[in-house]
Tab-separated table of C-alpha atoms and ligand atoms in Angstrom:
chain	number	residue	atom	x	y	z
L	1	MET	CA	121.330	169.801	153.010
L	2	ARG	CA	124.436	168.040	150.950
L	3	TYR	CA	123.636	164.726	149.506
L	4	VAL	CA	125.719	161.849	148.702
L	5	SER	CA	126.028	157.776	146.642
L	6	THR	CA	126.008	154.984	149.332
L	7	ARG	CA	128.719	153.503	146.773
L	8	GLY	CA	130.980	156.831	147.435
L	9	GLY	CA	131.492	157.312	143.654
L	10	MET	CA	129.176	160.957	143.171
L	11	ASP	CA	130.802	164.359	144.173
L	12	ASP	CA	127.851	165.726	146.717
L	13	ALA	CA	125.279	167.304	145.353
L	14	SER	CA	122.736	169.672	145.895
L	15	PHE	CA	118.744	168.368	146.159
L	16	ALA	CA	117.849	170.111	143.284
L	17	ASP	CA	120.655	167.742	141.368
L	18	VAL	CA	119.450	164.760	143.050
L	19	LEU	CA	115.643	165.554	142.503
L	20	LEU	CA	115.580	164.957	138.853
L	21	GLU	CA	117.176	161.079	138.718
L	22	GLY	CA	117.241	158.120	140.208
L	23	LEU	CA	120.174	155.822	140.657
L	24	ALA	CA	123.576	157.611	141.594
L	25	PRO	CA	126.317	157.868	138.460
L	26	ASP	CA	128.221	155.048	140.080
L	27	GLY	CA	124.903	152.547	141.031
L	28	GLY	CA	124.316	153.406	144.716
L	29	LEU	CA	121.705	155.393	145.956
L	30	VAL	CA	121.400	158.927	146.960
L	31	VAL	CA	121.106	159.821	150.515
L	32	PRO	CA	121.468	162.643	152.512
L	33	GLU	CA	124.924	162.827	153.523
L	34	SER	CA	123.315	163.102	157.659
L	35	TYR	CA	120.160	162.582	159.389
L	36	PRO	CA	118.704	166.700	161.485
L	37	SER	CA	117.659	166.128	164.347
L	38	ILE	CA	113.916	167.156	164.989
L	39	GLU	CA	113.583	166.195	168.914
L	40	GLY	CA	113.861	169.499	169.932
L	41	THR	CA	111.391	170.717	167.526
L	42	LEU	CA	108.500	167.928	167.366
L	43	GLY	CA	107.102	169.472	170.823
L	44	SER	CA	106.568	172.563	168.691
L	45	LEU	CA	104.384	170.428	165.810
L	46	VAL	CA	102.035	169.104	167.748
L	47	GLY	CA	99.053	170.152	166.745
L	48	ALA	CA	100.017	171.300	163.689
L	49	ASP	CA	98.108	170.457	160.514
L	50	TYR	CA	99.364	168.239	157.809
L	51	PRO	CA	100.994	170.751	155.585
L	52	GLU	CA	103.014	172.176	158.389
L	53	VAL	CA	104.249	169.202	159.648
L	54	ALA	CA	105.523	168.599	155.476
L	55	PHE	CA	106.742	172.088	155.855
L	56	SER	CA	108.893	172.078	158.746
L	57	ILE	CA	110.178	168.312	157.693
L	58	LEU	CA	111.315	169.079	153.982
L	59	ARG	CA	112.967	171.991	154.841
L	60	LEU	CA	115.437	169.958	156.599
L	61	PHE	CA	117.022	168.452	153.263
L	62	ILE	CA	116.123	171.194	151.069
L	63	ASP	CA	118.880	173.822	149.704
L	64	GLY	CA	118.234	175.969	147.227
L	65	MET	CA	114.641	177.113	148.038
L	66	SER	CA	113.188	179.513	149.589
L	67	ASP	CA	110.317	178.962	152.830
L	68	THR	CA	108.508	180.699	151.109
L	69	GLU	CA	108.426	178.833	147.541
L	70	ILE	CA	108.343	175.494	150.115
L	71	ARG	CA	105.290	176.337	151.365
L	72	SER	CA	103.843	177.294	148.648
L	73	ILE	CA	104.649	173.219	147.066
L	74	VAL	CA	103.447	172.314	150.410
L	75	ASN	CA	100.121	173.825	150.727
L	76	ASP	CA	99.410	173.323	147.269
L	77	THR	CA	99.629	169.389	147.650
L	78	TYR	CA	98.012	168.513	151.106
L	79	ARG	CA	94.978	170.018	150.707
L	80	PRO	CA	92.034	169.017	150.162
L	81	GLY	CA	91.162	169.213	146.582
L	82	VAL	CA	94.039	166.554	145.870
L	83	PHE	CA	93.886	164.076	149.184
L	84	THR	CA	89.985	163.879	150.175
L	85	GLY	CA	90.811	162.572	153.617
L	86	ASP	CA	89.946	163.751	156.301
L	87	GLY	CA	92.855	166.522	157.543
L	88	VAL	CA	94.449	164.500	154.205
L	89	VAL	CA	95.899	162.027	156.154
L	90	PRO	CA	93.166	160.434	158.496
L	91	VAL	CA	93.994	158.324	161.143
L	92	GLU	CA	91.625	156.396	162.811
L	93	GLU	CA	91.541	154.245	166.166
L	94	ILE	CA	89.943	150.555	164.936
L	95	GLY	CA	90.145	148.008	168.005
L	96	ASP	CA	93.503	147.460	169.425
L	97	ARG	CA	95.298	149.458	166.888
L	98	TRP	CA	95.014	152.883	164.822
L	99	LEU	CA	94.793	152.637	160.778
L	100	MET	CA	97.081	155.980	159.030
L	101	GLY	CA	94.881	156.114	155.654
L	102	LEU	CA	97.651	157.191	153.109
L	103	SER	CA	95.072	156.671	150.006
L	104	THR	CA	92.465	159.486	149.428
L	105	GLY	CA	94.575	161.059	147.231
L	106	PRO	CA	93.697	160.974	143.148
L	107	THR	CA	94.986	157.432	142.389
L	108	LEU	CA	94.193	155.617	145.441
L	109	ALA	CA	97.412	154.075	146.625
L	110	PHE	CA	99.734	155.346	149.683
L	111	LYS	CA	102.387	156.661	146.487
L	112	ASP	CA	99.988	159.830	145.466
L	113	VAL	CA	101.509	161.202	149.001
L	114	ALA	CA	104.658	161.442	147.835
L	115	MET	CA	104.204	161.384	143.332
L	116	GLN	CA	102.055	165.164	143.852
L	117	LEU	CA	104.675	166.526	145.914
L	118	LEU	CA	107.306	165.128	143.178
L	119	GLY	CA	104.957	166.604	140.689
L	120	ARG	CA	105.215	170.377	141.413
L	121	LEU	CA	109.006	169.696	142.538
L	122	PHE	CA	109.624	169.096	139.215
L	123	ASP	CA	107.869	171.349	137.494
L	124	PHE	CA	109.680	174.333	139.728
L	125	GLU	CA	112.647	172.800	139.273
L	126	LEU	CA	112.923	172.875	135.482
L	127	ASN	CA	111.132	176.586	135.566
L	128	ARG	CA	114.156	177.007	137.337
L	129	GLN	CA	116.429	175.500	135.395
L	130	ASP	CA	114.649	176.195	131.948
L	131	ARG	CA	114.681	172.496	130.849
L	132	ARG	CA	112.447	169.768	129.907
L	133	ILE	CA	112.623	166.059	131.185
L	134	THR	CA	110.729	162.941	130.038
L	135	VAL	CA	110.164	160.494	132.266
L	136	LEU	CA	110.501	157.258	132.059
L	137	GLY	CA	109.141	154.223	133.703
L	138	ALA	CA	108.393	150.817	134.345
L	139	THR	CA	105.506	149.857	136.413
L	140	SER	CA	103.539	146.975	137.096
L	141	GLY	CA	100.435	148.806	139.044
L	142	ASP	CA	99.992	152.019	141.591
L	143	THR	CA	103.366	153.716	140.294
L	144	GLY	CA	102.337	154.543	136.808
L	145	SER	CA	98.938	155.888	137.662
L	146	ALA	CA	100.204	158.047	140.764
L	147	ALA	CA	103.479	159.598	138.630
L	148	GLU	CA	101.211	159.778	135.275
L	149	GLN	CA	97.987	161.523	137.576
L	150	ALA	CA	101.233	163.830	138.986
L	151	MET	CA	102.288	165.149	135.376
L	152	ILE	CA	99.114	165.931	133.889
L	153	GLY	CA	99.185	169.724	132.502
L	154	ARG	CA	103.027	170.157	133.557
L	155	SER	CA	104.636	171.553	130.319
L	156	ARG	CA	108.130	170.744	130.724
L	157	VAL	CA	107.414	166.712	131.525
L	158	SER	CA	106.807	164.588	129.164
L	159	VAL	CA	106.057	160.799	130.663
L	160	VAL	CA	106.268	157.366	128.805
L	161	MET	CA	105.555	154.784	130.905
L	162	LEU	CA	105.807	150.772	130.286
L	163	SER	CA	103.595	148.278	131.653
L	164	PRO	CA	103.043	144.517	130.686
L	165	HIS	CA	100.485	144.177	128.454
L	166	GLY	CA	97.387	141.988	129.922
L	167	THR	CA	97.979	141.775	133.310
L	168	MET	CA	96.956	144.700	135.182
L	169	SER	CA	93.478	144.841	136.859
L	170	PRO	CA	90.902	146.693	134.722
L	171	PHE	CA	90.780	149.043	137.349
L	172	GLN	CA	94.654	149.170	137.846
L	173	ALA	CA	94.400	149.287	133.915
L	174	ALA	CA	91.633	151.679	133.305
L	175	GLN	CA	92.982	154.579	135.524
L	176	MET	CA	96.176	154.770	133.660
L	177	TYR	CA	95.215	154.012	130.042
L	178	SER	CA	92.116	156.561	130.064
L	179	ILE	CA	94.681	159.454	130.215
L	180	ASP	CA	94.228	161.897	127.862
L	181	GLU	CA	96.477	164.349	127.963
L	182	PRO	CA	99.217	165.214	125.349
L	183	ASN	CA	102.406	164.646	127.597
L	184	ILE	CA	101.620	161.045	128.560
L	185	VAL	CA	102.101	157.981	126.649
L	186	ASN	CA	101.454	154.679	127.817
L	187	LEU	CA	102.629	151.731	126.290
L	188	ALA	CA	101.529	147.935	126.593
L	189	VAL	CA	104.659	145.853	126.621
L	190	GLU	CA	104.048	142.223	125.130
L	191	GLY	CA	105.855	140.495	127.869
L	192	VAL	CA	106.462	140.632	131.965
L	193	PHE	CA	107.182	143.602	134.237
L	194	ASP	CA	110.403	142.943	133.934
L	195	ASP	CA	110.948	142.864	130.455
L	196	CYS	CA	109.225	146.652	131.038
L	197	GLN	CA	112.339	147.140	133.342
L	198	ASP	CA	115.135	145.672	130.799
L	199	ILE	CA	113.684	148.688	127.984
L	200	VAL	CA	114.191	151.307	130.989
L	201	LYS	CA	117.525	149.637	132.065
L	202	ALA	CA	118.708	149.856	128.219
L	203	ILE	CA	117.598	153.100	127.318
L	204	ASN	CA	119.307	154.291	130.662
L	205	ALA	CA	122.629	152.756	129.721
L	206	ASP	CA	122.289	154.754	126.264
L	207	ALA	CA	124.130	157.884	127.361
L	208	GLU	CA	123.555	159.637	124.700
L	209	PHE	CA	120.050	159.310	123.656
L	210	LYS	CA	120.022	159.714	127.751
L	211	THR	CA	121.518	163.183	127.316
L	212	THR	CA	119.192	163.749	123.521
L	213	HIS	CA	116.076	163.491	125.005
L	214	ASN	CA	116.697	164.359	129.020
L	215	ILE	CA	115.739	160.612	130.665
L	216	GLY	CA	113.913	161.530	134.251
L	217	ALA	CA	113.419	158.980	136.608
L	218	VAL	CA	110.690	158.397	139.686
L	219	ASN	CA	110.871	155.387	140.670
L	220	SER	CA	110.982	154.160	144.035
L	221	ILE	CA	114.885	154.750	144.629
L	222	ASN	CA	114.378	158.546	143.817
L	223	TRP	CA	115.249	160.474	147.009
L	224	GLY	CA	112.508	162.821	147.126
L	225	ARG	CA	109.717	160.178	146.895
L	226	VAL	CA	111.311	158.758	150.068
L	227	LEU	CA	111.822	162.007	151.740
L	228	ALA	CA	107.538	163.063	151.276
L	229	GLN	CA	107.133	159.625	153.055
L	230	VAL	CA	108.996	160.745	156.279
L	231	VAL	CA	106.477	163.390	156.643
L	232	TYR	CA	103.795	161.073	157.493
L	233	TYR	CA	106.083	159.068	160.020
L	234	VAL	CA	106.048	162.687	162.342
L	235	TRP	CA	102.356	163.126	161.597
L	236	ALA	CA	101.876	159.251	163.108
L	237	TRP	CA	103.620	160.253	166.443
L	238	LEU	CA	101.812	163.336	166.335
L	239	ARG	CA	98.387	162.066	166.512
L	240	VAL	CA	99.003	158.855	168.190
L	241	GLY	CA	102.053	159.334	170.078
L	242	SER	CA	102.107	162.371	171.697
L	243	ALA	CA	98.851	162.353	173.260
L	244	ALA	CA	99.824	158.916	175.019
L	245	GLY	CA	102.869	160.325	176.085
L	246	SER	CA	104.814	157.292	174.597
L	247	GLU	CA	106.760	155.509	171.556
L	248	ILE	CA	104.468	153.830	168.814
L	249	ASP	CA	105.278	150.951	166.806
L	250	VAL	CA	104.480	151.506	162.648
L	251	THR	CA	103.799	148.599	160.842
L	252	VAL	CA	104.302	148.857	157.186
L	253	PRO	CA	103.529	146.673	153.925
L	254	THR	CA	106.543	146.430	152.152
L	255	GLY	CA	107.722	145.873	148.593
L	256	ASN	CA	110.812	147.659	147.563
L	257	PHE	CA	111.371	149.647	151.213
L	258	GLY	CA	110.488	152.586	150.059
L	259	ASN	CA	107.565	153.454	152.580
L	260	VAL	CA	109.708	151.376	155.726
L	261	PHE	CA	112.937	153.473	154.780
L	262	ALA	CA	111.239	156.655	155.328
L	263	GLY	CA	109.874	155.881	158.384
L	264	TRP	CA	113.589	155.060	159.500
L	265	VAL	CA	114.865	158.313	158.479
L	266	ALA	CA	112.401	159.466	161.237
L	267	ARG	CA	113.263	157.246	163.955
L	268	GLN	CA	117.213	158.253	163.032
L	269	MET	CA	115.755	162.276	163.206
L	270	GLY	CA	114.307	161.224	166.517
L	271	VAL	CA	110.952	160.426	165.845
L	272	PRO	CA	110.005	158.390	168.995
L	273	ILE	CA	109.212	154.919	167.073
L	274	ARG	CA	110.215	151.841	168.406
L	275	ARG	CA	109.887	148.891	166.096
L	276	LEU	CA	108.970	149.242	162.596
L	277	VAL	CA	107.265	146.231	161.424
L	278	VAL	CA	108.279	145.303	157.827
L	279	ALA	CA	104.965	143.444	156.456
L	280	CYS	CA	105.560	140.944	153.457
L	281	ASN	CA	103.780	139.070	151.613
L	282	GLU	CA	105.004	135.085	150.314
L	283	ASN	CA	107.430	137.364	148.624
L	284	ASN	CA	109.091	137.664	151.823
L	285	VAL	CA	113.606	137.668	151.581
L	286	LEU	CA	112.796	140.714	154.028
L	287	ASP	CA	111.447	138.800	156.489
L	288	GLU	CA	113.930	136.281	156.353
L	289	PHE	CA	116.656	138.726	156.601
L	290	PHE	CA	115.544	140.100	159.583
L	291	LYS	CA	114.727	136.265	161.187
L	292	THR	CA	118.602	135.096	159.593
L	293	GLY	CA	120.009	138.210	159.364
L	294	ARG	CA	120.982	136.792	155.443
L	295	TYR	CA	119.387	138.777	152.657
L	296	VAL	CA	119.019	136.135	150.382
L	297	ILE	CA	117.539	137.416	147.014
L	298	ARG	CA	115.422	135.201	144.533
L	299	ALA	CA	115.625	134.827	140.612
L	300	THR	CA	112.896	137.477	139.555
L	301	GLU	CA	110.799	133.648	137.557
L	302	ASP	CA	111.169	132.922	141.728
L	303	VAL	CA	108.403	135.978	141.974
L	304	VAL	CA	104.969	134.806	143.267
L	305	HIS	CA	102.011	136.459	141.996
L	306	THR	CA	100.042	137.759	144.367
L	307	SER	CA	96.900	139.189	145.179
L	308	SER	CA	99.023	141.901	146.464
L	309	PRO	CA	100.986	142.616	144.181
L	310	SER	CA	102.492	145.670	144.521
L	311	MET	CA	104.750	144.043	147.553
L	312	ASP	CA	105.521	141.351	144.697
L	313	ILE	CA	109.121	141.692	144.358
L	314	ALA	CA	112.705	140.013	144.234
L	315	LYS	CA	114.900	141.936	145.802
L	316	ALA	CA	113.620	145.562	147.229
L	317	SER	CA	115.367	148.410	145.459
L	318	ASN	CA	115.910	150.758	148.366
L	319	PHE	CA	117.294	147.671	150.826
L	320	GLU	CA	121.066	149.484	150.527
L	321	ARG	CA	120.417	152.380	152.208
L	322	PHE	CA	119.213	150.754	154.975
L	323	ILE	CA	122.304	149.043	154.725
L	324	PHE	CA	124.302	151.858	154.382
L	325	ASP	CA	123.239	153.206	157.306
L	326	LEU	CA	124.097	149.662	158.675
L	327	PHE	CA	127.355	149.568	158.107
L	328	ASN	CA	128.201	153.207	159.789
L	329	ARG	CA	127.736	155.171	156.177
L	330	ASP	CA	131.169	152.673	154.619
L	331	ALA	CA	130.619	153.426	151.357
L	332	ASP	CA	133.393	150.454	150.309
L	333	LEU	CA	131.485	148.301	152.227
L	334	THR	CA	127.926	148.744	150.904
L	335	ARG	CA	129.628	148.980	147.168
L	336	SER	CA	131.344	145.418	147.268
L	337	ALA	CA	127.894	143.760	149.504
L	338	PHE	CA	125.739	144.993	146.957
L	339	SER	CA	127.826	145.043	143.415
L	340	GLY	CA	128.022	141.179	143.489
L	341	LEU	CA	124.703	140.834	145.401
L	342	ALA	CA	123.282	137.316	143.530
L	343	PRO	CA	121.507	134.982	144.803
L	344	ASP	CA	123.907	132.300	145.624
L	345	THR	CA	126.492	135.331	147.500
L	346	PRO	CA	124.245	136.601	150.445
L	347	LEU	CA	124.805	139.433	152.227
L	348	THR	CA	124.949	138.610	155.921
L	349	ILE	CA	124.597	141.055	159.381
L	350	GLU	CA	125.288	140.132	163.056
L	351	ARG	CA	121.910	139.163	164.750
L	352	ASP	CA	122.356	142.003	167.678
L	353	VAL	CA	123.196	144.381	164.818
L	354	LEU	CA	120.478	144.059	163.160
L	355	ALA	CA	118.658	143.704	167.008
L	356	ALA	CA	118.639	147.481	168.205
L	357	THR	CA	117.175	148.930	164.911
L	358	GLY	CA	114.251	148.471	166.136
L	359	LEU	CA	112.712	146.811	162.642
L	360	VAL	CA	111.400	143.482	162.831
L	361	SER	CA	108.825	141.507	160.543
L	362	GLY	CA	106.474	138.751	159.464
L	363	THR	CA	105.071	137.422	156.489
L	364	SER	CA	101.278	136.871	155.803
L	365	THR	CA	99.895	134.630	153.028
L	366	GLU	CA	97.003	134.271	150.589
L	367	ALA	CA	95.175	132.639	153.229
L	368	ASP	CA	95.762	135.663	155.982
L	369	ARG	CA	95.223	138.453	153.839
L	370	MET	CA	91.366	136.535	152.874
L	371	ALA	CA	90.854	135.617	156.721
L	372	THR	CA	92.485	139.702	157.525
L	373	ILE	CA	90.346	141.161	155.166
L	374	GLY	CA	87.362	139.345	156.565
L	375	SER	CA	87.609	139.530	160.279
L	376	VAL	CA	88.652	143.229	159.965
L	377	TYR	CA	85.180	143.384	158.378
L	378	THR	CA	83.240	141.791	160.509
L	379	ASP	CA	84.953	143.043	163.984
L	380	HIS	CA	84.899	147.088	162.870
L	381	GLY	CA	82.722	147.649	159.581
L	382	ARG	CA	85.510	148.890	157.708
L	383	LEU	CA	86.812	146.857	154.305
L	384	ILE	CA	90.671	147.231	153.682
L	385	ASP	CA	92.604	145.989	151.072
L	386	THR	CA	94.898	143.276	150.136
L	387	HIS	CA	98.290	145.406	151.041
L	388	THR	CA	96.686	146.939	153.714
L	389	ALA	CA	95.704	143.509	155.032
L	390	ASP	CA	99.221	141.893	154.777
L	391	GLY	CA	100.629	145.210	157.246
L	392	TRP	CA	97.450	143.972	159.625
L	393	HIS	CA	97.915	140.686	159.857
L	394	VAL	CA	101.618	140.695	160.907
L	395	ALA	CA	100.912	143.654	163.052
L	396	SER	CA	98.963	141.691	164.587
L	397	GLU	CA	102.007	139.693	166.352
L	398	TYR	CA	103.679	142.732	167.543
L	399	ILE	CA	100.555	144.526	168.786
L	400	ASP	CA	101.729	145.425	172.863
L	401	ARG	CA	98.864	147.280	174.793
L	402	ASN	CA	101.972	149.929	176.562
L	403	VAL	CA	103.060	150.679	173.382
L	404	PRO	CA	100.221	151.858	170.399
L	405	MET	CA	100.587	150.189	167.126
L	406	VAL	CA	100.096	152.383	163.503
L	407	CYS	CA	98.834	150.481	160.541
L	408	LEU	CA	99.845	151.990	156.797
L	409	GLU	CA	96.769	152.071	154.400
L	410	THR	CA	98.446	151.651	151.170
L	411	ALA	CA	95.688	151.355	149.094
L	412	LEU	CA	92.200	151.704	149.011
L	413	PRO	CA	90.075	148.263	149.047
L	414	ALA	CA	88.569	149.375	145.078
L	415	LYS	CA	91.392	149.096	143.401
L	416	PHE	CA	91.367	145.244	143.914
L	417	SER	CA	87.964	144.974	143.560
L	418	ALA	CA	87.953	141.042	143.041
L	419	ALA	CA	90.569	140.302	145.507
L	420	ILE	CA	87.642	141.766	148.077
L	421	GLU	CA	85.309	140.024	146.770
L	422	ARG	CA	86.925	137.152	147.711
L	423	ALA	CA	87.255	137.937	150.844
L	424	THR	CA	84.149	139.062	151.433
L	425	GLY	CA	81.761	138.369	148.737
L	426	MET	CA	81.459	141.978	148.744
L	427	VAL	CA	81.894	144.471	145.752
L	428	ALA	CA	83.949	147.468	147.344
L	429	PRO	CA	82.556	151.207	147.318
L	430	ARG	CA	84.107	153.668	144.970
L	431	PRO	CA	85.009	157.083	145.743
L	432	PRO	CA	83.166	159.812	143.590
L	433	GLY	CA	84.603	160.152	140.065
L	434	PHE	CA	85.461	156.285	140.019
L	435	ALA	CA	82.044	154.459	138.492
L	436	GLY	CA	82.550	152.787	135.162
L	437	ILE	CA	86.230	153.949	134.606
L	438	GLU	CA	86.313	150.504	133.186
L	439	ASP	CA	84.255	151.991	129.953
L	440	ARG	CA	86.220	154.865	129.279
L	441	PRO	CA	87.993	155.329	126.336
L	442	GLN	CA	92.088	153.993	126.890
L	443	HIS	CA	94.939	155.619	125.274
L	444	VAL	CA	97.320	152.941	125.077
L	445	THR	CA	99.841	151.929	122.410
L	446	VAL	CA	100.400	147.711	122.641
L	447	ILE	CA	104.441	147.068	121.088
L	448	PRO	CA	106.930	144.526	120.993
L	449	ALA	CA	109.404	144.477	123.655
L	450	VAL	CA	112.108	146.615	121.812
L	451	ALA	CA	113.887	149.303	123.516
L	452	ASP	CA	114.024	150.687	119.374
L	453	VAL	CA	110.380	150.613	119.864
L	454	VAL	CA	109.979	152.289	123.224
L	455	ARG	CA	112.891	155.016	121.346
L	456	SER	CA	110.997	155.931	118.700
L	457	HIS	CA	108.224	156.507	120.545
L	458	ILE	CA	110.612	158.941	122.988
L	459	GLU	CA	111.685	160.905	119.450
L	460	ALA	CA	107.683	161.471	118.809
L	461	ILE	CA	106.324	162.925	121.695
L	462	ASN	CA	109.229	165.582	122.342
L	463	ALA	CA	108.886	166.439	118.689
L	464	ALA	CA	105.739	166.867	118.642
L	465	ARG	CA	105.698	169.164	121.678
C	501	LIG	C1	104.285	150.067	146.302
C	501	LIG	C2	103.122	149.880	147.622
C	501	LIG	C3	103.263	149.020	148.067
C	501	LIG	C4	105.137	148.964	148.535
C	501	LIG	O1	106.262	149.836	148.843
C	501	LIG	P1	107.212	149.561	148.973
C	501	LIG	O2	107.511	151.192	149.653
C	501	LIG	O3	107.919	149.960	147.969
C	501	LIG	O4	107.550	148.738	149.771
C	501	LIG	C5	102.663	148.570	149.079
C	501	LIG	N1	101.469	148.417	148.916
C	501	LIG	C6	100.741	149.227	148.261
C	501	LIG	C7	99.522	149.589	147.989
C	501	LIG	C8	101.935	149.787	146.721
C	501	LIG	O5	101.508	150.606	145.704
């Protein structure tokens, strides 16, 4: 499989070339040059375990690695010691729908499913190329801890992670800052998430520094992350659709559109997915788009801070990949649509083109989240987190007794215990190993929002290693 940019300005590249990178050099996003069909092989995967399904999908997209190498990485990633869920990704029937549990990895959010694979793929590739890399990232919550957990003990990788000082939940902060590893540096920036993001952008724009320190990315636009997520959409159909002899609908709590885009790729490959339901919280630019055909991004100061913070976005960074497909993969059209995208210059897509995609959407508010967490607990004895609740609420609009609905569980309630307590009056149970995590010693340096300060931390960690 070769990879191209949505803006047409990149020579076609191998999987190894794109694995360690974020944006394509022309400012576009990396996509496979085509989507391989799996319609013919889907039947043979019924009854396969998760690693086997992952292997069958990943090998279609990864060139330059043998089947044995891919299989060994996949088996090491998707195993009980890493994911505690029954069968790695458990699927439970709850009332009128199914819940697919993606949050049983080391940091209790679905980002582990991709990040754990990415860490192992990085190791493999850096060893082969005899290279080192500095992963520079900005996080407002779940991404940072998933990335750090995935990179622990990887001698060729340094991680420098920026987070806004004092705004994460105490549990989320403890998850990151209690990590004590020589290759991981946490910097708490005196500012907001966008200040962190701006520093990452500034350092990435400094070509000389970027090359000297081999700066790489694991943010949500990394193609490897999207690819790892395609697997569980296939899994969802194998678990739920194949038995029912039917297509499935899948509801996805959505922020940067990485997760639901992976579902779109699975659908393009021939997985029988009828509808993908894009569930938004109050930051519903995407719901507006799917209802009106107009994508109006917002100013960052207009982002509403909610109790499902991983969905608090002004624009969805993976969206360009989807639009590229809707434009019949016309890079010129995509470039002109996205290079000038601003709050007052929306992008517009015909309603009938949208209707043919199978993507539909809805919005869930604070009141909806609270009511949903409460009612799912009362009716089914199952606690769900705030993001999952946004999805559950929106899915309810689209339940159809003829087509099974699969809701994605994107985090465990323990991560967002204040909101869970508000909704139910109960304290969310913590999985073993997380008791008292807030009391552990923390390893974090508070810095001003200045790129040069981050540069010196990168120089220091790489000099010391
Ligand atoms: C990241 C995240 C999301 C949003 O996923 P996208 O791929 O950005 O759309 C939803 N829920 C949780 C818990 C997350 O961590």
